[in-house]
Short mmCIF file of C-alpha atoms and ligand atoms in Angstrom, two decimals:
data_model
loop_
_atom_site.label_atom_id
_atom_site.label_comp_id
_atom_site.label_asym_id
_atom_site.label_seq_id
_atom_site.Cartn_x
_atom_site.Cartn_y
_atom_site.Cartn_z
CA MET A 12 0.00 0.00 0.00
CA THR A 13 1.20 3.47 -0.84
CA THR A 14 1.49 6.29 1.67
CA SER A 15 1.72 9.08 -0.90
CA ALA A 16 0.70 12.53 0.33
CA ALA A 17 -2.22 13.08 -2.01
CA ALA A 18 -4.49 10.60 -3.73
CA PRO A 19 -3.38 10.31 -7.36
CA ARG A 20 -6.11 11.85 -9.44
CA ARG A 21 -6.88 12.30 -13.07
CA ILE A 22 -7.91 15.85 -13.70
CA LEU A 23 -9.26 17.00 -17.01
CA LEU A 24 -8.45 20.72 -17.08
CA GLY A 25 -10.59 22.70 -19.49
CA ILE A 26 -9.22 26.09 -20.49
CA THR A 27 -11.53 28.57 -22.17
CA GLY A 28 -10.90 31.90 -23.86
CA GLY A 29 -9.96 34.69 -21.48
CA ILE A 30 -6.88 36.58 -20.38
CA ALA A 31 -6.85 34.50 -17.17
CA ALA A 32 -5.85 31.51 -19.36
CA TYR A 33 -2.23 32.37 -18.53
CA LYS A 34 -2.96 31.55 -14.87
CA ALA A 35 -3.89 28.02 -15.91
CA ALA A 36 -0.18 27.36 -16.54
CA GLU A 37 0.53 27.83 -12.83
CA LEU A 38 -2.53 25.71 -12.05
CA VAL A 39 -1.21 22.76 -14.10
CA ARG A 40 2.13 22.98 -12.30
CA ARG A 41 0.52 23.04 -8.85
CA LEU A 42 -1.88 20.19 -9.62
CA ARG A 43 1.00 18.04 -10.82
CA GLU A 44 2.95 18.86 -7.67
CA GLN A 45 0.02 17.38 -5.77
CA GLY A 46 0.48 14.13 -7.67
CA ALA A 47 -2.39 14.61 -10.13
CA GLN A 48 -2.30 13.60 -13.79
CA VAL A 49 -3.54 16.56 -15.81
CA GLN A 50 -5.02 16.34 -19.29
CA VAL A 51 -5.52 19.79 -20.78
CA VAL A 52 -8.36 20.49 -23.19
CA MET A 53 -8.49 23.97 -24.70
CA THR A 54 -11.26 25.70 -26.53
CA GLU A 55 -10.37 27.35 -29.81
CA ALA A 56 -10.60 30.79 -28.15
CA ALA A 57 -8.23 29.72 -25.35
CA THR A 58 -5.51 28.93 -27.91
CA ARG A 59 -5.60 32.61 -28.93
CA PHE A 60 -4.36 33.59 -25.45
CA VAL A 61 -1.80 30.87 -24.65
CA THR A 62 -0.35 28.24 -26.99
CA PRO A 63 -1.16 24.54 -26.46
CA LEU A 64 2.61 23.95 -26.45
CA THR A 65 2.91 25.70 -23.08
CA PHE A 66 0.39 23.33 -21.51
CA GLN A 67 1.83 20.31 -23.28
CA ALA A 68 5.21 21.05 -21.70
CA LEU A 69 3.73 21.62 -18.25
CA SER A 70 1.28 18.72 -18.22
CA GLY A 71 3.54 16.23 -20.01
CA ARG A 72 0.64 15.25 -22.26
CA PRO A 73 -0.48 16.37 -25.72
CA VAL A 74 -3.15 19.04 -25.38
CA ARG A 75 -6.54 18.30 -26.92
CA THR A 76 -8.24 21.11 -28.79
CA GLY A 77 -10.69 19.76 -31.32
CA LEU A 78 -13.43 17.22 -31.76
CA TRP A 79 -12.19 16.40 -35.23
CA ASP A 80 -8.54 15.74 -34.48
CA GLU A 81 -8.29 12.25 -35.98
CA ALA A 82 -4.92 11.24 -34.51
CA ALA A 83 -5.94 12.27 -31.00
CA GLU A 84 -9.37 10.67 -31.31
CA ALA A 85 -7.70 7.43 -32.39
CA ALA A 86 -5.42 7.52 -29.30
CA MET A 87 -8.13 8.36 -26.78
CA GLY A 88 -11.57 9.20 -28.13
CA HIS A 89 -13.64 11.92 -26.51
CA ILE A 90 -15.86 9.41 -24.70
CA GLU A 91 -12.83 7.58 -23.31
CA LEU A 92 -11.40 10.93 -22.23
CA ALA A 93 -14.66 11.76 -20.47
CA ARG A 94 -14.48 8.41 -18.65
CA TRP A 95 -10.77 8.81 -17.85
CA ALA A 96 -11.33 11.90 -15.70
CA ASP A 97 -11.87 11.67 -11.94
CA LEU A 98 -12.67 15.35 -12.00
CA VAL A 99 -13.30 18.01 -14.63
CA LEU A 100 -12.02 21.47 -13.79
CA VAL A 101 -12.71 24.38 -16.12
CA ALA A 102 -10.42 27.29 -15.30
CA PRO A 103 -10.83 29.91 -16.52
CA ALA A 104 -14.49 29.40 -17.38
CA SER A 105 -15.69 32.22 -19.64
CA ALA A 106 -19.25 33.59 -19.71
CA ASP A 107 -19.72 31.96 -23.11
CA PHE A 108 -18.55 28.57 -21.87
CA LEU A 109 -20.87 28.73 -18.84
CA ALA A 110 -23.75 29.53 -21.20
CA ARG A 111 -22.89 26.57 -23.41
CA LEU A 112 -22.52 24.29 -20.40
CA ALA A 113 -25.88 25.44 -19.03
CA GLY A 114 -27.41 24.83 -22.44
CA GLY A 115 -26.05 21.27 -22.59
CA ARG A 116 -24.29 22.09 -25.84
CA ALA A 117 -21.81 19.67 -27.40
CA ASP A 118 -20.40 22.01 -30.01
CA ASP A 119 -16.72 21.69 -29.19
CA LEU A 120 -14.52 19.11 -27.46
CA LEU A 121 -14.63 20.61 -23.96
CA ALA A 122 -18.39 21.12 -23.96
CA THR A 123 -18.87 17.59 -25.33
CA LEU A 124 -16.68 16.12 -22.61
CA CYS A 125 -18.69 17.93 -19.95
CA VAL A 126 -21.90 16.42 -21.32
CA ALA A 127 -20.34 12.97 -21.64
CA THR A 128 -18.60 12.69 -18.26
CA GLU A 129 -19.84 11.23 -14.98
CA ALA A 130 -17.03 12.98 -13.09
CA PRO A 131 -17.84 16.01 -10.94
CA ILE A 132 -17.44 19.32 -12.76
CA TRP A 133 -15.85 22.33 -11.10
CA VAL A 134 -15.71 25.75 -12.74
CA ALA A 135 -13.59 28.80 -11.92
CA PRO A 136 -15.29 31.69 -13.73
CA ALA A 137 -13.24 34.60 -15.05
CA MET A 138 -14.82 37.57 -16.76
CA ASN A 139 -15.46 41.30 -16.67
CA ARG A 140 -17.54 42.37 -13.65
CA LEU A 141 -20.52 43.41 -15.79
CA MET A 142 -20.52 40.10 -17.64
CA TRP A 143 -20.39 38.36 -14.26
CA SER A 144 -23.37 40.31 -12.92
CA ASN A 145 -25.37 40.05 -16.15
CA VAL A 146 -28.74 38.38 -15.58
CA ALA A 147 -28.12 35.76 -18.27
CA THR A 148 -24.82 34.75 -16.64
CA ARG A 149 -26.53 34.61 -13.23
CA ALA A 150 -29.29 32.42 -14.61
CA ASN A 151 -26.78 30.09 -16.28
CA LEU A 152 -24.86 29.78 -13.03
CA ALA A 153 -28.01 29.05 -11.06
CA THR A 154 -28.83 26.29 -13.57
CA LEU A 155 -25.33 24.82 -13.32
CA VAL A 156 -25.16 24.96 -9.52
CA GLY A 157 -28.63 23.38 -9.40
CA ARG A 158 -27.22 20.50 -11.48
CA GLY A 159 -24.35 19.97 -9.07
CA VAL A 160 -21.62 21.89 -10.90
CA ARG A 161 -19.26 23.28 -8.22
CA LEU A 162 -18.22 26.89 -8.30
CA LEU A 163 -14.72 28.14 -7.40
CA GLY A 164 -14.72 31.91 -6.90
CA PRO A 165 -14.58 34.30 -8.58
CA ASP A 166 -12.44 36.81 -6.69
CA SER A 167 -12.88 40.52 -6.85
CA GLY A 168 -10.21 43.11 -7.56
CA SER A 169 -8.60 44.84 -10.52
CA GLN A 170 -9.44 43.32 -13.90
CA ALA A 171 -7.54 43.04 -17.15
CA CYS A 172 -10.01 45.47 -18.74
CA GLY A 173 -8.97 48.18 -16.26
CA GLU A 174 -12.14 47.93 -14.18
CA THR A 175 -12.42 46.80 -10.59
CA GLY A 176 -14.99 44.35 -9.33
CA GLU A 177 -16.07 40.75 -9.06
CA GLY A 178 -15.06 38.33 -11.81
CA ARG A 179 -11.32 37.67 -11.43
CA MET A 180 -10.37 34.02 -11.61
CA LEU A 181 -9.49 32.55 -8.23
CA GLU A 182 -5.72 32.28 -7.79
CA PRO A 183 -4.31 28.84 -8.74
CA ALA A 184 -3.14 28.20 -5.16
CA ALA A 185 -6.69 28.79 -3.85
CA ILE A 186 -8.16 26.47 -6.52
CA VAL A 187 -5.73 23.69 -5.63
CA GLU A 188 -6.45 24.17 -1.93
CA ALA A 189 -10.22 23.96 -2.54
CA LEU A 190 -9.78 20.72 -4.48
CA ARG A 191 -7.50 19.08 -1.90
CA GLY A 192 -10.14 16.94 -0.19
CA VAL A 193 -12.05 16.13 -3.37
CA GLY A 194 -11.71 12.58 -4.57
CA SER A 195 -10.10 11.44 -1.32
CA THR A 196 -8.40 8.11 -0.72
CA GLY A 197 -11.40 6.90 1.25
CA ALA A 198 -8.95 5.06 3.51
CA LEU A 199 -11.08 5.85 6.57
CA ALA A 200 -14.43 6.01 4.75
CA GLY A 201 -17.38 5.95 7.14
CA LEU A 202 -15.30 5.49 10.30
CA ASN A 203 -15.86 7.59 13.43
CA VAL A 204 -12.63 9.20 14.51
CA VAL A 205 -12.11 11.23 17.68
CA ILE A 206 -9.00 13.40 17.76
CA SER A 207 -7.70 15.56 20.60
CA ALA A 208 -5.43 18.49 19.77
CA GLY A 209 -3.73 21.55 21.18
CA PRO A 210 -2.58 22.33 24.70
CA THR A 211 -4.65 22.39 27.86
CA ARG A 212 -4.75 25.26 30.36
CA GLU A 213 -4.77 24.47 34.03
CA PRO A 214 -5.89 27.53 35.99
CA LEU A 215 -4.00 28.72 39.07
CA ASP A 216 -6.26 31.68 39.73
CA PRO A 217 -8.72 33.72 37.62
CA VAL A 218 -5.91 35.23 35.52
CA ARG A 219 -3.08 32.66 35.43
CA PHE A 220 -2.72 29.16 34.13
CA ILE A 221 -0.15 26.44 33.42
CA SER A 222 0.08 25.46 29.77
CA ASN A 223 2.62 24.42 27.10
CA ARG A 224 3.89 25.39 23.66
CA SER A 225 1.56 23.20 21.60
CA SER A 226 -0.10 25.16 18.76
CA GLY A 227 -2.53 22.39 17.80
CA LYS A 228 -1.30 22.51 14.17
CA MET A 229 -0.38 18.82 13.97
CA GLY A 230 -3.66 17.65 15.52
CA PHE A 231 -5.70 19.95 13.28
CA ALA A 232 -3.79 18.73 10.21
CA VAL A 233 -4.53 15.13 11.28
CA ALA A 234 -8.22 16.02 11.67
CA ALA A 235 -8.27 17.53 8.15
CA ALA A 236 -6.46 14.51 6.70
CA ALA A 237 -8.80 12.05 8.44
CA ARG A 238 -11.79 13.98 7.07
CA GLU A 239 -10.20 13.95 3.64
CA ALA A 240 -9.85 10.17 3.98
CA GLY A 241 -13.61 9.94 4.49
CA ALA A 242 -13.90 9.74 8.29
CA HIS A 243 -16.53 11.42 10.48
CA VAL A 244 -14.24 13.46 12.67
CA THR A 245 -14.79 14.90 16.14
CA LEU A 246 -11.96 17.22 17.12
CA VAL A 247 -11.66 17.98 20.81
CA SER A 248 -9.46 21.03 20.97
CA GLY A 249 -7.67 22.91 23.70
CA PRO A 250 -7.24 26.68 23.33
CA VAL A 251 -5.68 27.35 19.91
CA SER A 252 -6.09 30.00 17.25
CA LEU A 253 -6.75 27.77 14.26
CA PRO A 254 -9.75 27.53 11.94
CA THR A 255 -11.81 24.34 12.13
CA PRO A 256 -11.03 22.06 9.15
CA ALA A 257 -13.99 21.78 6.75
CA GLY A 258 -16.46 19.06 7.63
CA VAL A 259 -15.04 18.45 11.10
CA ARG A 260 -17.12 18.61 14.33
CA ARG A 261 -15.18 20.63 16.89
CA VAL A 262 -15.59 20.68 20.67
CA ASP A 263 -13.59 23.37 22.48
CA VAL A 264 -12.26 22.72 25.96
CA GLU A 265 -9.72 24.32 28.24
CA THR A 266 -8.53 21.99 31.00
CA ALA A 267 -7.34 18.37 31.00
CA ALA A 268 -10.43 17.41 33.01
CA GLN A 269 -12.71 19.04 30.40
CA MET A 270 -10.80 17.32 27.60
CA TYR A 271 -11.17 13.99 29.39
CA ALA A 272 -14.95 14.53 29.70
CA ALA A 273 -15.36 15.69 26.07
CA VAL A 274 -13.33 12.77 24.68
CA HIS A 275 -15.27 10.22 26.74
CA ALA A 276 -18.58 11.82 25.71
CA SER A 277 -17.72 11.08 22.05
CA ILE A 278 -15.79 7.84 22.36
CA GLY A 279 -18.78 5.47 22.62
CA ASP A 280 -19.13 4.90 18.87
CA ALA A 281 -15.56 5.78 17.88
CA ASP A 282 -13.59 3.36 15.71
CA LEU A 283 -10.37 5.30 16.22
CA TYR A 284 -8.99 7.63 18.84
CA ILE A 285 -5.96 9.79 18.06
CA GLY A 286 -4.57 11.63 21.08
CA ALA A 287 -2.54 14.44 19.55
CA ALA A 288 -3.15 16.92 22.36
CA ALA A 289 -0.38 18.07 24.68
CA VAL A 290 -2.37 17.41 27.82
CA ALA A 291 -1.06 18.73 31.13
CA ASP A 292 0.50 15.99 33.23
CA TYR A 293 -0.08 17.96 36.41
CA THR A 294 -2.83 20.35 37.37
CA PRO A 295 -2.98 22.71 40.37
CA ALA A 296 -4.48 21.02 43.42
CA CYS A 297 -6.84 23.96 43.73
CA CYS A 298 -7.62 27.06 41.72
CA GLU A 299 -7.68 30.20 43.84
CA SER A 300 -10.91 32.13 43.46
CA GLN A 301 -9.05 35.47 43.66
CA LYS A 302 -5.80 36.56 41.99
CA ILE A 303 -2.78 35.28 43.95
CA LYS A 304 -0.98 38.28 45.49
CA LYS A 305 2.80 38.58 45.67
CA THR A 306 2.99 38.79 49.44
CA SER A 307 5.79 36.28 50.07
CA ASP A 308 9.26 35.83 48.52
CA CYS A 309 8.60 32.24 47.65
CA LEU A 310 5.44 30.59 46.40
CA GLU A 311 4.88 26.86 46.41
CA LEU A 312 2.38 25.30 44.08
CA SER A 313 0.80 22.00 44.84
CA LEU A 314 0.08 19.99 41.68
CA HIS A 315 -1.86 16.78 41.21
CA ARG A 316 -1.62 14.31 38.36
CA ALA A 317 -4.07 15.14 35.57
CA PRO A 318 -6.15 12.26 34.18
CA ASP A 319 -4.34 10.37 31.39
CA ILE A 320 -6.97 10.56 28.66
CA LEU A 321 -5.13 8.33 26.21
CA ALA A 322 -4.48 5.54 28.71
CA SER A 323 -8.10 5.74 29.89
CA VAL A 324 -9.39 5.30 26.32
CA ALA A 325 -7.02 2.38 25.72
CA ALA A 326 -8.29 0.77 28.93
CA LEU A 327 -11.96 0.84 27.87
CA GLU A 328 -13.61 -2.53 27.56
CA ARG A 329 -14.83 -1.72 24.06
CA ARG A 330 -11.86 0.33 23.01
CA PRO A 331 -11.32 2.06 19.69
CA PHE A 332 -8.06 1.61 17.78
CA THR A 333 -5.95 3.88 19.98
CA VAL A 334 -3.15 6.09 18.71
CA GLY A 335 -0.93 8.33 20.83
CA PHE A 336 1.72 10.95 20.26
CA ALA A 337 4.97 11.21 22.16
CA ALA A 338 6.83 14.48 22.23
CA GLU A 339 10.34 13.79 23.47
CA THR A 340 13.48 15.84 23.92
CA THR A 341 15.89 12.85 24.21
CA GLU A 342 15.97 9.16 23.30
CA VAL A 343 12.80 9.51 21.26
CA GLU A 344 12.38 5.88 20.19
CA LYS A 345 13.11 4.40 23.61
CA HIS A 346 10.65 6.65 25.44
CA ALA A 347 7.99 6.29 22.76
CA LEU A 348 8.23 2.48 22.84
CA ALA A 349 7.88 2.53 26.61
CA LYS A 350 4.69 4.63 26.27
CA LEU A 351 3.29 2.34 23.57
CA VAL A 352 3.58 -0.58 25.97
CA ARG A 353 2.66 1.19 29.22
CA LYS A 354 -0.46 2.84 27.78
CA ARG A 355 -1.42 -0.26 25.77
CA LEU A 356 -1.60 1.64 22.50
CA ASP A 357 -2.06 0.30 18.98
CA LEU A 358 0.32 2.87 17.50
CA ILE A 359 2.41 5.81 18.68
CA ALA A 360 3.76 8.75 16.69
CA ALA A 361 6.95 10.10 18.20
CA ASN A 362 8.69 13.33 17.47
CA GLU A 363 11.58 15.23 18.86
CA VAL A 364 10.60 18.53 20.39
CA GLY A 365 12.73 21.39 21.57
CA THR A 366 13.11 25.10 21.17
CA ASP A 367 13.16 24.97 17.35
CA ARG A 368 11.46 21.64 16.74
CA ALA A 369 7.87 20.49 16.17
CA PHE A 370 5.99 22.89 18.47
CA ASP A 371 4.32 25.80 16.70
CA ARG A 372 6.15 25.06 13.45
CA GLU A 373 4.77 24.49 9.97
CA ASP A 374 6.71 21.27 9.38
CA ASN A 375 7.47 18.14 11.33
CA ALA A 376 8.81 14.58 11.07
CA LEU A 377 7.42 11.50 12.81
CA LEU A 378 8.57 8.07 13.86
CA LEU A 379 5.63 5.66 13.93
CA LEU A 380 5.87 2.61 16.18
CA TRP A 381 3.43 -0.22 16.75
CA PRO A 382 3.76 -3.69 18.22
CA GLY A 383 6.16 -5.37 15.80
CA GLY A 384 6.66 -2.48 13.38
CA ARG A 385 8.03 0.98 12.75
CA ARG A 386 8.00 3.58 9.99
CA GLU A 387 9.77 6.90 9.67
CA LEU A 388 7.97 9.80 8.03
CA ALA A 389 10.48 12.41 6.85
CA LEU A 390 10.33 16.14 7.53
CA LYS A 391 7.60 17.90 5.56
CA SER A 392 4.67 20.28 5.98
CA LYS A 393 2.30 19.21 8.75
CA ALA A 394 -0.54 18.96 6.19
CA ASP A 395 1.36 16.46 4.02
CA LEU A 396 2.78 14.65 7.01
CA ALA A 397 -0.73 14.25 8.44
CA ARG A 398 -1.89 12.62 5.19
CA GLU A 399 0.95 10.11 5.32
CA PHE A 400 0.28 9.49 9.00
CA VAL A 401 -3.43 8.88 8.33
CA ALA A 402 -2.56 6.46 5.51
CA VAL A 403 -0.41 4.38 7.90
CA VAL A 404 -3.03 4.55 10.68
CA ALA A 405 -5.68 3.33 8.21
CA GLU A 406 -3.41 0.47 7.12
CA ARG A 407 -2.73 -0.58 10.75
CA TYR A 408 -6.43 -0.22 11.61
CA ARG A 409 -7.44 -2.53 8.77
CA ASP A 410 -4.75 -5.00 9.77
CA ALA A 411 -6.08 -5.04 13.32
CA GLN A 412 -9.65 -5.58 12.03
CA ARG A 413 -8.48 -8.46 9.86
CA SER A 414 -6.75 -10.21 12.74
CA VAL A 415 -9.88 -9.83 14.93
CA ALA A 416 -12.02 -11.29 12.13
CA GLN A 417 -9.60 -14.21 11.56
CA PRO A 418 -11.36 -17.50 12.49
CA VAL A 419 -9.64 -19.43 15.28
CA PRO A 420 -8.15 -22.58 13.71
CA ALA A 421 -10.00 -25.73 14.76
CA ALA A 422 -8.12 -27.96 17.19
CA VAL A 423 -6.76 -31.14 15.65
O1 C5P B 9 2.93 10.37 28.72
P1 C5P B 9 2.93 11.44 27.70
O2 C5P B 9 2.24 12.68 28.14
O3 C5P B 9 4.26 11.76 27.11
O4 C5P B 9 2.11 10.81 26.49
C1 C5P B 9 1.72 11.55 25.39
C2 C5P B 9 0.46 11.00 24.83
O5 C5P B 9 -0.48 10.83 25.89
C3 C5P B 9 -0.20 11.96 23.87
O6 C5P B 9 -0.89 11.19 22.91
C4 C5P B 9 -1.17 12.74 24.74
O7 C5P B 9 -2.28 13.21 24.01
C5 C5P B 9 -1.59 11.68 25.75
N1 C5P B 9 -1.89 12.21 27.09
C6 C5P B 9 -3.17 12.17 27.57
N2 C5P B 9 -3.46 12.62 28.83
C7 C5P B 9 -2.49 13.10 29.60
C8 C5P B 9 -1.16 13.14 29.14
C9 C5P B 9 -0.90 12.69 27.87
O8 C5P B 9 -4.07 11.75 26.84
N3 C5P B 9 -2.80 13.54 30.82
#
C-alpha cells in the first residue's frame, strides 16, 4: 500500500478563452505537484491567449483542442477521455462557456466532454464584472449549480479590462487548496474518529494558568487529513487560534479534566482515537478564586496528576483503535516504545521537540511505532505529514480488524 501525500487523481483541465488563461499554466504545475495527472483540453478561443505547447510542456501530455482531431481521437476518443477523468475542472471558465454548459451544448470538445462525463465538474469563472453580474450569466450559473456543478470563486479586484470588481479568476493556489479533499483516498471512509489536539490550560487563579507550547497545528492537520480520507471526525481542541477544518465537528475545551470529559462523551461509537493533544500531566491542586498576590518571597504550588486521557481510552472494555503521540526531547524511540507498551496503544507517533522543533512550526517529522513495526515519516509540511500518517493509521487499523475477524483454527 502506498502512503503518498495526495491521492493520485486524473484531472481534465478545461481552459476557455480569457486573459486568465495564462494563470492556468501555474494551475497545471501546482496540480502536478500534488500528484495529479492533468489532461488539458483547450477551446479554440483559449488557444488565442496561450499556446497549447505551453500546456503540453507543463502537463507532459499532448493538449486536446478539437473534436475532429483524428490522430488524438484514435489515441483516446472523446468518450474515453470523459471516462478517464476523476474530476473536470474548467479554469478559466468564460461567460460563453458557462452559457454553453448550461445549455447542454456539445459544439466543441470541452463542452462535449462535460456532457459525456460522470465525473464532478468544477468551474472557476473569469470575466469582466458586468458580464459576471449580467442576468443571463446569473441564470446560467443558477442552472449549473442546481445540477451539481461546483463553483470556485470568482475573486474581486482589478481586472484586465482596467475595471475593478467581481469576476477575477481565483488564484491557482486557492483552486488547488479547494480541491485538496475532493476525490479522497477513502482510507477511513465511514469510520468515526475522535482526535484531541492543542494544549490544555490548568488555571492557578482567575488570571493565570499552566500550559505548554503546543499550537494544535499537527492535531488539526490530522483532523483535516482524516476527514479527507472519508472519516466522520470529532476534534476535541484545547485553546488554539486555528480555523476548524472543513467538515469536522469541533468541541472546544480548556482543561485536562474538560478534555477527558469531552473525549469520553464522544468515544462510545468511535472506531479510532488519536490523542494528539499536549495534555497537562499535572494540574494545580486547587484554583484560587481570587488573583494570587505577591505577598511572600517564595510561592509553592501544589500539583496533582491530571487524568491520562489516552491511557483511559485504551483501557476501555470496548476500546477504539488507539493512537498516541509522544513528544520527546531525548531518546525519542526508547521513550515512545515505553509509552506504547505502558499505555497499551495500537500505535504511537513520536517526534523530537525542543526550542526549534515540532511545536508551533509548519513542518514536522514522525517516527511511527506499533507492536512489531516501525515507519519513519520524513520532515515535511504538517498537512502532508498528516496525510501520510493517516494512511499508515488506516493500514494498521485494517490489519487489526483483519486479525480480529480471523477465524480461530480448529483444534486437531
Ligand atoms: O505520557 P505522555 O504525556 O508523554 O504521552 C503523550 C500522549 O499521551 C499523547 O498522545 C497525549 O495526548 C496523551 N496524554 C493524555 N493525557 C495526559 C497526558 C498525555 O491523553 N494527561
